[in-house]
């Protein structure tokens, strides 16, 4: 027997990696079979025996006081190691497994982008023993949770509930597949990492609060708070719509004196604009729209502005449709009238994502020509950063002039304008600013590059205007008000 131990010791002494694998084999087996992993407590508990074991490996038994002393220490160390291993295995057996837990999730199925919603998770322990658990929900990267982690003690055959708030930062359909559980063993030597299947689907739509604000301000004639200007009408439509309170911009000829006498308050007649006109949105979902502005992407700003203008146009009695495209046409919503049509547009646009692909303008405009034969206001929302896309946009929008009323909406890059503003604020501009900027070459070069890009961009806009295209150059955060103002001006001037 001593000869066998001596031979084994010599073998393991010359092969320390094999020795470490043999010592770690029970831990690896437990982690693989039971999805258990050692905790820090186990690491601390095994540190002292590990130090003595390494000492025995590093120094032969002749240097530890002779054979008798060596074998005494060896037996003592093996006894301690065996006791620790048996304790760890016993603790692993007592750890509750995944089959002992069941989870439920209660949350909304429809959410608005950027809004806060409450989520409730219920964890049920089917075992007769309690334990300490930690819970984390399986949230997509675009979801923000507060708090995102719970730790508590759950008793045997009981249930516990957790409530937290989520904020959805990205439109589209999100799927939550499971609830992550971390179960602590009775002695705290192990951690069990389990996934309890709980499937939930959330459809995240654009925030429609702007429509509610528009309705509220429209009733009180305070749309200027949203940046919507009152357009002066050229000519006058003669179809009566409603009576409303007089404002300073109203014509005296429109005052209804009978209603004024009855209400004892100046009241004017409001007439409807021409109805049954069509608006077609062409939303670019290609690489040009992958940038961000603030917390939203360029595509998010475009979708929000499109929905807001659609609601305004539908209230005016016009028909609104939409084409979304990137390297192919994704979907087409035929133009229809009625305020309820906003729901179809919302459902067709809520899951649009900007893709890193080249947009096929030729396919999109061919699809428009095939499916939209009647004259319409075609609003194309995109971005230009190079000559290739600028030439295609000018070419295809120019082809629409005459048959349709084309409008090109180009989104500005805030960083480019900030580079110009930063340069101009150096000592008030002028020669002094140039002299100061020499010491800051980075600012000077960035401002020069930005000025070159802006000069090229202004030339693109002038070319569009000369071709008979209505061009709108606007920052993404100001897009909604600018589009509504442009639409109201078109209606007032009877351009459509």
GROMACS .gro file of C-alpha atoms in nm, residues 51-391:
model
  341
   51UNK     CA    1  -0.197   2.586  -0.042
   52UNK     CA    2  -0.082   2.279   0.158
   53UNK     CA    3  -0.138   2.056  -0.144
   54UNK     CA    4   0.074   2.281  -0.363
   55UNK     CA    5   0.341   2.274  -0.092
   56UNK     CA    6   0.350   1.897  -0.096
   57UNK     CA    7   0.378   1.902  -0.473
   58UNK     CA    8   0.655   2.160  -0.470
   59UNK     CA    9   0.869   1.998  -0.192
   60UNK     CA   10   0.951   1.626  -0.183
   61UNK     CA   11   0.878   1.427   0.131
   62UNK     CA   12   1.249   1.410   0.226
   63UNK     CA   13   1.229   1.784   0.312
   64UNK     CA   14   0.921   1.756   0.531
   65UNK     CA   15   1.073   1.574   0.827
   66UNK     CA   16   1.118   1.222   0.696
   67UNK     CA   17   0.884   0.946   0.584
   68UNK     CA   18   0.678   0.918   0.903
   69UNK     CA   19   0.613   1.290   0.930
   70UNK     CA   20   0.538   1.308   0.560
   71UNK     CA   21   0.284   1.025   0.567
   72UNK     CA   22   0.117   1.172   0.875
   73UNK     CA   23   0.077   1.508   0.708
   74UNK     CA   24  -0.030   1.342   0.385
   75UNK     CA   25  -0.305   1.138   0.555
   76UNK     CA   26  -0.422   1.444   0.750
   77UNK     CA   27  -0.435   1.654   0.435
   78UNK     CA   28  -0.618   1.384   0.242
   79UNK     CA   29  -0.871   1.353   0.525
   80UNK     CA   30  -0.937   1.727   0.518
   81UNK     CA   31  -0.965   1.726   0.140
   82UNK     CA   32  -1.200   1.429   0.147
   83UNK     CA   33  -1.415   1.590   0.414
   84UNK     CA   34  -1.440   1.911   0.213
   85UNK     CA   35  -1.524   1.722  -0.104
   86UNK     CA   36  -1.795   1.518   0.071
   87UNK     CA   37  -1.937   1.835   0.226
   88UNK     CA   38  -1.944   2.005  -0.113
   89UNK     CA   39  -2.110   1.705  -0.278
   90UNK     CA   40  -2.364   1.678   0.003
   91UNK     CA   41  -2.442   2.049  -0.032
   92UNK     CA   42  -2.482   2.005  -0.408
   93UNK     CA   43  -2.730   1.721  -0.359
   94UNK     CA   44  -2.943   1.936  -0.127
   95UNK     CA   45  -2.955   2.225  -0.374
   96UNK     CA   46  -3.296   2.271  -0.532
   97UNK     CA   47  -3.301   2.202  -0.904
   98UNK     CA   48  -3.474   2.376  -1.191
   99UNK     CA   49  -3.776   2.143  -1.179
  100UNK     CA   50  -3.867   2.279  -0.836
  101UNK     CA   51  -3.940   2.628  -0.970
  102UNK     CA   52  -4.209   2.776  -1.190
  103UNK     CA   53  -4.243   3.138  -1.303
  104UNK     CA   54  -4.509   3.367  -1.450
  105UNK     CA   55  -4.484   3.713  -1.602
  106UNK     CA   56  -4.753   3.980  -1.628
  107UNK     CA   57  -4.689   4.272  -1.860
  108UNK     CA   58  -4.847   4.477  -2.135
  109UNK     CA   59  -4.860   4.338  -2.488
  110UNK     CA   60  -4.853   4.679  -2.652
  111UNK     CA   61  -4.611   4.950  -2.542
  112UNK     CA   62  -4.509   5.295  -2.660
  113UNK     CA   63  -4.151   5.386  -2.729
  114UNK     CA   64  -3.987   5.569  -2.439
  115UNK     CA   65  -4.276   5.513  -2.196
  116UNK     CA   66  -4.254   5.338  -1.859
  117UNK     CA   67  -4.452   5.021  -1.790
  118UNK     CA   68  -4.479   4.790  -1.490
  119UNK     CA   69  -4.386   4.422  -1.509
  120UNK     CA   70  -4.474   4.164  -1.245
  121UNK     CA   71  -4.286   3.835  -1.208
  122UNK     CA   72  -4.415   3.555  -0.987
  123UNK     CA   73  -4.182   3.271  -0.881
  124UNK     CA   74  -4.331   2.953  -0.732
  125UNK     CA   75  -4.127   2.709  -0.521
  126UNK     CA   76  -4.273   2.358  -0.543
  127UNK     CA   77  -4.022   2.198  -0.305
  128UNK     CA   78  -4.078   2.148   0.067
  129UNK     CA   79  -3.760   2.336   0.153
  130UNK     CA   80  -3.685   2.703   0.115
  131UNK     CA   81  -3.377   2.870  -0.028
  132UNK     CA   82  -3.221   3.200  -0.126
  133UNK     CA   83  -3.285   3.296  -0.488
  134UNK     CA   84  -3.198   3.583  -0.722
  135UNK     CA   85  -3.420   3.670  -1.018
  136UNK     CA   86  -3.339   3.851  -1.341
  137UNK     CA   87  -3.574   3.883  -1.636
  138UNK     CA   88  -3.474   3.801  -1.992
  139UNK     CA   89  -3.495   4.148  -2.146
  140UNK     CA   90  -3.372   4.254  -2.492
  141UNK     CA   91  -3.084   4.499  -2.510
  142UNK     CA   92  -3.321   4.780  -2.610
  143UNK     CA   93  -3.516   4.748  -2.282
  144UNK     CA   94  -3.416   4.933  -1.969
  145UNK     CA   95  -3.523   4.782  -1.634
  146UNK     CA   96  -3.532   4.947  -1.294
  147UNK     CA   97  -3.437   4.753  -1.089
  148UNK     CA   98  -3.307   4.469  -1.305
  149UNK     CA   99  -3.211   4.226  -1.026
  150UNK     CA  100  -3.393   4.083  -0.721
  151UNK     CA  101  -3.264   3.869  -0.433
  152UNK     CA  102  -3.481   3.721  -0.158
  153UNK     CA  103  -3.554   3.409   0.050
  154UNK     CA  104  -3.843   3.192  -0.066
  155UNK     CA  105  -4.004   2.939   0.167
  156UNK     CA  106  -4.102   2.586   0.079
  157UNK     CA  107  -4.424   2.538  -0.124
  158UNK     CA  108  -4.478   2.912  -0.159
  159UNK     CA  109  -4.464   3.192  -0.409
  160UNK     CA  110  -4.313   3.538  -0.422
  161UNK     CA  111  -4.369   3.835  -0.652
  162UNK     CA  112  -4.134   4.096  -0.793
  163UNK     CA  113  -4.234   4.422  -0.961
  164UNK     CA  114  -4.012   4.642  -1.173
  165UNK     CA  115  -4.045   4.908  -1.444
  166UNK     CA  116  -3.928   4.882  -1.803
  167UNK     CA  117  -3.872   5.146  -2.071
  168UNK     CA  118  -3.867   5.035  -2.437
  169UNK     CA  119  -3.620   5.236  -2.642
  170UNK     CA  120  -3.665   5.062  -2.978
  171UNK     CA  121  -3.970   5.007  -3.192
  172UNK     CA  122  -4.069   4.663  -3.314
  173UNK     CA  123  -4.167   4.326  -3.177
  174UNK     CA  124  -3.969   4.208  -2.874
  175UNK     CA  125  -3.981   3.855  -2.732
  176UNK     CA  126  -3.900   3.764  -2.371
  177UNK     CA  127  -3.830   3.392  -2.355
  178UNK     CA  128  -3.746   3.307  -1.994
  179UNK     CA  129  -3.677   3.417  -1.638
  180UNK     CA  130  -3.323   3.365  -1.505
  181UNK     CA  131  -3.296   3.217  -1.154
  182UNK     CA  132  -2.987   3.192  -0.935
  183UNK     CA  133  -3.045   2.942  -0.651
  184UNK     CA  134  -2.806   2.927  -0.356
  185UNK     CA  135  -2.728   2.592  -0.192
  186UNK     CA  136  -2.806   2.541   0.182
  187UNK     CA  137  -2.441   2.589   0.286
  188UNK     CA  138  -2.376   2.851   0.022
  189UNK     CA  139  -2.105   2.652  -0.154
  190UNK     CA  140  -2.289   2.632  -0.488
  191UNK     CA  141  -2.493   2.853  -0.717
  192UNK     CA  142  -2.749   2.706  -0.953
  193UNK     CA  143  -2.809   2.904  -1.273
  194UNK     CA  144  -3.146   2.808  -1.423
  195UNK     CA  145  -3.370   2.937  -1.699
  196UNK     CA  146  -3.744   2.901  -1.640
  197UNK     CA  147  -3.934   2.924  -1.973
  198UNK     CA  148  -4.180   3.215  -1.974
  199UNK     CA  149  -4.262   3.350  -2.320
  200UNK     CA  150  -4.404   3.699  -2.369
  201UNK     CA  151  -4.433   3.916  -2.680
  202UNK     CA  152  -4.439   4.296  -2.669
  203UNK     CA  153  -4.519   4.515  -2.968
  204UNK     CA  154  -4.342   4.847  -2.919
  205UNK     CA  155  -4.510   5.127  -3.115
  206UNK     CA  156  -4.394   5.485  -3.167
  207UNK     CA  157  -4.498   5.726  -2.896
  208UNK     CA  158  -4.834   5.872  -3.000
  209UNK     CA  159  -4.852   6.129  -2.721
  210UNK     CA  160  -4.777   6.399  -2.979
  211UNK     CA  161  -5.114   6.330  -3.143
  212UNK     CA  162  -5.292   6.376  -2.810
  213UNK     CA  163  -5.106   6.704  -2.757
  214UNK     CA  164  -5.197   6.817  -3.108
  215UNK     CA  165  -5.567   6.748  -3.047
  216UNK     CA  166  -5.561   6.937  -2.719
  217UNK     CA  167  -5.385   7.241  -2.862
  218UNK     CA  168  -5.595   7.237  -3.179
  219UNK     CA  169  -5.913   7.269  -2.973
  220UNK     CA  170  -5.774   7.574  -2.796
  221UNK     CA  171  -5.608   7.728  -3.107
  222UNK     CA  172  -5.261   7.706  -2.954
  223UNK     CA  173  -5.084   7.497  -3.216
  224UNK     CA  174  -4.803   7.754  -3.219
  225UNK     CA  175  -4.675   7.587  -2.901
  226UNK     CA  176  -4.586   7.285  -3.115
  227UNK     CA  177  -4.416   7.503  -3.375
  228UNK     CA  178  -4.711   7.486  -3.619
  229UNK     CA  179  -4.759   7.817  -3.797
  230UNK     CA  180  -5.091   7.953  -3.917
  231UNK     CA  181  -5.077   7.960  -4.298
  232UNK     CA  182  -5.235   8.246  -4.491
  233UNK     CA  183  -5.472   8.100  -4.748
  234UNK     CA  184  -5.463   8.221  -5.105
  235UNK     CA  185  -5.826   8.221  -5.214
  236UNK     CA  186  -6.091   8.067  -4.993
  237UNK     CA  187  -6.264   7.735  -4.979
  238UNK     CA  188  -6.637   7.770  -4.936
  239UNK     CA  189  -6.733   7.449  -4.755
  240UNK     CA  190  -6.828   7.531  -4.398
  241UNK     CA  191  -6.658   7.320  -4.129
  242UNK     CA  192  -6.721   7.467  -3.782
  243UNK     CA  193  -6.750   7.776  -3.561
  244UNK     CA  194  -6.467   7.878  -3.331
  245UNK     CA  195  -6.344   8.168  -3.124
  246UNK     CA  196  -6.198   8.468  -3.301
  247UNK     CA  197  -5.819   8.514  -3.306
  248UNK     CA  198  -5.614   8.817  -3.407
  249UNK     CA  199  -5.515   8.661  -3.742
  250UNK     CA  200  -5.874   8.601  -3.859
  251UNK     CA  201  -6.044   8.801  -4.132
  252UNK     CA  202  -6.332   9.025  -4.017
  253UNK     CA  203  -6.539   8.895  -4.310
  254UNK     CA  204  -6.554   8.552  -4.147
  255UNK     CA  205  -6.717   8.669  -3.826
  256UNK     CA  206  -7.054   8.507  -3.767
  257UNK     CA  207  -7.253   8.791  -3.608
  258UNK     CA  208  -7.550   8.581  -3.505
  259UNK     CA  209  -7.334   8.337  -3.315
  260UNK     CA  210  -7.136   8.628  -3.173
  261UNK     CA  211  -7.455   8.791  -3.041
  262UNK     CA  212  -7.582   8.465  -2.898
  263UNK     CA  213  -7.255   8.373  -2.727
  264UNK     CA  214  -7.157   8.735  -2.651
  265UNK     CA  215  -6.812   8.647  -2.779
  266UNK     CA  216  -6.655   8.704  -3.119
  267UNK     CA  217  -6.706   8.387  -3.325
  268UNK     CA  218  -6.578   8.314  -3.675
  269UNK     CA  219  -6.672   8.060  -3.939
  270UNK     CA  220  -6.402   7.813  -4.041
  271UNK     CA  221  -6.405   7.653  -4.384
  272UNK     CA  222  -6.266   7.322  -4.495
  273UNK     CA  223  -5.972   7.298  -4.727
  274UNK     CA  224  -5.990   7.093  -5.043
  275UNK     CA  225  -6.040   6.728  -4.952
  276UNK     CA  226  -5.983   6.391  -5.117
  277UNK     CA  227  -5.621   6.473  -5.193
  278UNK     CA  228  -5.350   6.212  -5.150
  279UNK     CA  229  -5.021   6.199  -4.961
  280UNK     CA  230  -4.770   5.919  -5.016
  281UNK     CA  231  -4.477   5.881  -4.776
  282UNK     CA  232  -4.161   5.712  -4.900
  283UNK     CA  233  -3.958   5.616  -4.593
  284UNK     CA  234  -3.597   5.519  -4.654
  285UNK     CA  235  -3.484   5.234  -4.427
  286UNK     CA  236  -3.136   5.192  -4.575
  287UNK     CA  237  -2.792   5.281  -4.447
  288UNK     CA  238  -2.859   5.655  -4.469
  289UNK     CA  239  -3.105   5.628  -4.180
  290UNK     CA  240  -2.890   5.425  -3.939
  291UNK     CA  241  -2.754   5.734  -3.762
  292UNK     CA  242  -2.888   5.866  -3.433
  293UNK     CA  243  -2.994   6.204  -3.299
  294UNK     CA  244  -3.035   6.214  -2.924
  295UNK     CA  245  -3.200   5.899  -2.791
  296UNK     CA  246  -3.374   5.818  -3.121
  297UNK     CA  247  -3.247   5.705  -3.458
  298UNK     CA  248  -3.308   5.902  -3.776
  299UNK     CA  249  -3.567   5.643  -3.875
  300UNK     CA  250  -3.749   5.689  -3.542
  301UNK     CA  251  -3.772   6.065  -3.599
  302UNK     CA  252  -3.897   6.002  -3.952
  303UNK     CA  253  -4.167   5.757  -3.842
  304UNK     CA  254  -4.287   5.989  -3.566
  305UNK     CA  255  -4.311   6.285  -3.805
  306UNK     CA  256  -4.482   6.070  -4.068
  307UNK     CA  257  -4.748   5.953  -3.823
  308UNK     CA  258  -4.811   6.304  -3.694
  309UNK     CA  259  -4.852   6.454  -4.041
  310UNK     CA  260  -5.068   6.157  -4.140
  311UNK     CA  261  -5.303   6.229  -3.852
  312UNK     CA  262  -5.323   6.598  -3.945
  313UNK     CA  263  -5.391   6.514  -4.310
  314UNK     CA  264  -5.653   6.253  -4.223
  315UNK     CA  265  -5.834   6.508  -4.010
  316UNK     CA  266  -5.833   6.739  -4.312
  317UNK     CA  267  -6.008   6.468  -4.514
  318UNK     CA  268  -5.706   6.370  -4.726
  319UNK     CA  269  -5.589   6.017  -4.805
  320UNK     CA  270  -5.253   5.898  -4.674
  321UNK     CA  271  -5.039   5.603  -4.784
  322UNK     CA  272  -4.685   5.481  -4.720
  323UNK     CA  273  -4.404   5.293  -4.893
  324UNK     CA  274  -4.105   5.174  -4.688
  325UNK     CA  275  -3.796   5.044  -4.865
  326UNK     CA  276  -3.425   4.974  -4.837
  327UNK     CA  277  -3.266   4.729  -5.080
  328UNK     CA  278  -3.625   4.619  -5.153
  329UNK     CA  279  -3.978   4.742  -5.093
  330UNK     CA  280  -4.074   4.624  -4.744
  331UNK     CA  281  -4.442   4.714  -4.732
  332UNK     CA  282  -4.700   4.933  -4.899
  333UNK     CA  283  -5.004   5.086  -4.733
  334UNK     CA  284  -5.251   5.216  -4.996
  335UNK     CA  285  -5.374   5.571  -4.942
  336UNK     CA  286  -5.710   5.587  -4.763
  337UNK     CA  287  -5.902   5.853  -4.578
  338UNK     CA  288  -6.058   5.854  -4.235
  339UNK     CA  289  -5.897   5.909  -3.896
  340UNK     CA  290  -5.907   5.534  -3.825
  341UNK     CA  291  -5.658   5.481  -4.107
  342UNK     CA  292  -5.385   5.603  -3.870
  343UNK     CA  293  -5.401   5.261  -3.702
  344UNK     CA  294  -5.305   5.087  -4.027
  345UNK     CA  295  -5.014   5.325  -4.079
  346UNK     CA  296  -4.904   5.273  -3.720
  347UNK     CA  297  -4.912   4.895  -3.752
  348UNK     CA  298  -4.725   4.907  -4.084
  349UNK     CA  299  -4.442   5.126  -3.948
  350UNK     CA  300  -4.389   5.017  -3.587
  351UNK     CA  301  -4.143   4.737  -3.673
  352UNK     CA  302  -3.938   4.918  -3.938
  353UNK     CA  303  -3.563   4.897  -3.880
  354UNK     CA  304  -3.281   5.078  -4.054
  355UNK     CA  305  -3.052   4.828  -4.227
  356UNK     CA  306  -2.690   4.865  -4.333
  357UNK     CA  307  -2.771   4.810  -4.700
  358UNK     CA  308  -2.777   5.032  -5.005
  359UNK     CA  309  -3.126   5.167  -5.076
  360UNK     CA  310  -3.276   5.078  -5.413
  361UNK     CA  311  -3.446   5.402  -5.514
  362UNK     CA  312  -3.518   5.265  -5.860
  363UNK     CA  313  -3.729   4.978  -5.720
  364UNK     CA  314  -3.914   5.210  -5.480
  365UNK     CA  315  -4.003   5.469  -5.746
  366UNK     CA  316  -4.101   5.199  -5.995
  367UNK     CA  317  -4.333   5.055  -5.730
  368UNK     CA  318  -4.476   5.403  -5.672
  369UNK     CA  319  -4.536   5.455  -6.042
  370UNK     CA  320  -4.712   5.120  -6.072
  371UNK     CA  321  -4.941   5.149  -5.769
  372UNK     CA  322  -5.006   5.525  -5.739
  373UNK     CA  323  -5.148   5.655  -6.066
  374UNK     CA  324  -5.342   5.957  -5.935
  375UNK     CA  325  -5.169   6.282  -5.847
  376UNK     CA  326  -5.037   6.293  -5.492
  377UNK     CA  327  -4.797   6.475  -5.264
  378UNK     CA  328  -4.499   6.236  -5.250
  379UNK     CA  329  -4.287   6.297  -4.941
  380UNK     CA  330  -3.956   6.114  -4.941
  381UNK     CA  331  -3.774   6.117  -4.604
  382UNK     CA  332  -3.406   6.030  -4.634
  383UNK     CA  333  -3.054   6.158  -4.583
  384UNK     CA  334  -2.764   6.238  -4.816
  385UNK     CA  335  -2.397   6.201  -4.732
  386UNK     CA  336  -2.238   6.130  -5.072
  387UNK     CA  337  -2.279   6.212  -5.440
  388UNK     CA  338  -2.406   5.867  -5.537
  389UNK     CA  339  -2.721   5.890  -5.329
  390UNK     CA  340  -2.767   6.261  -5.402
  391UNK     CA  341  -2.768   6.198  -5.779
   0.00000   0.00000   0.00000
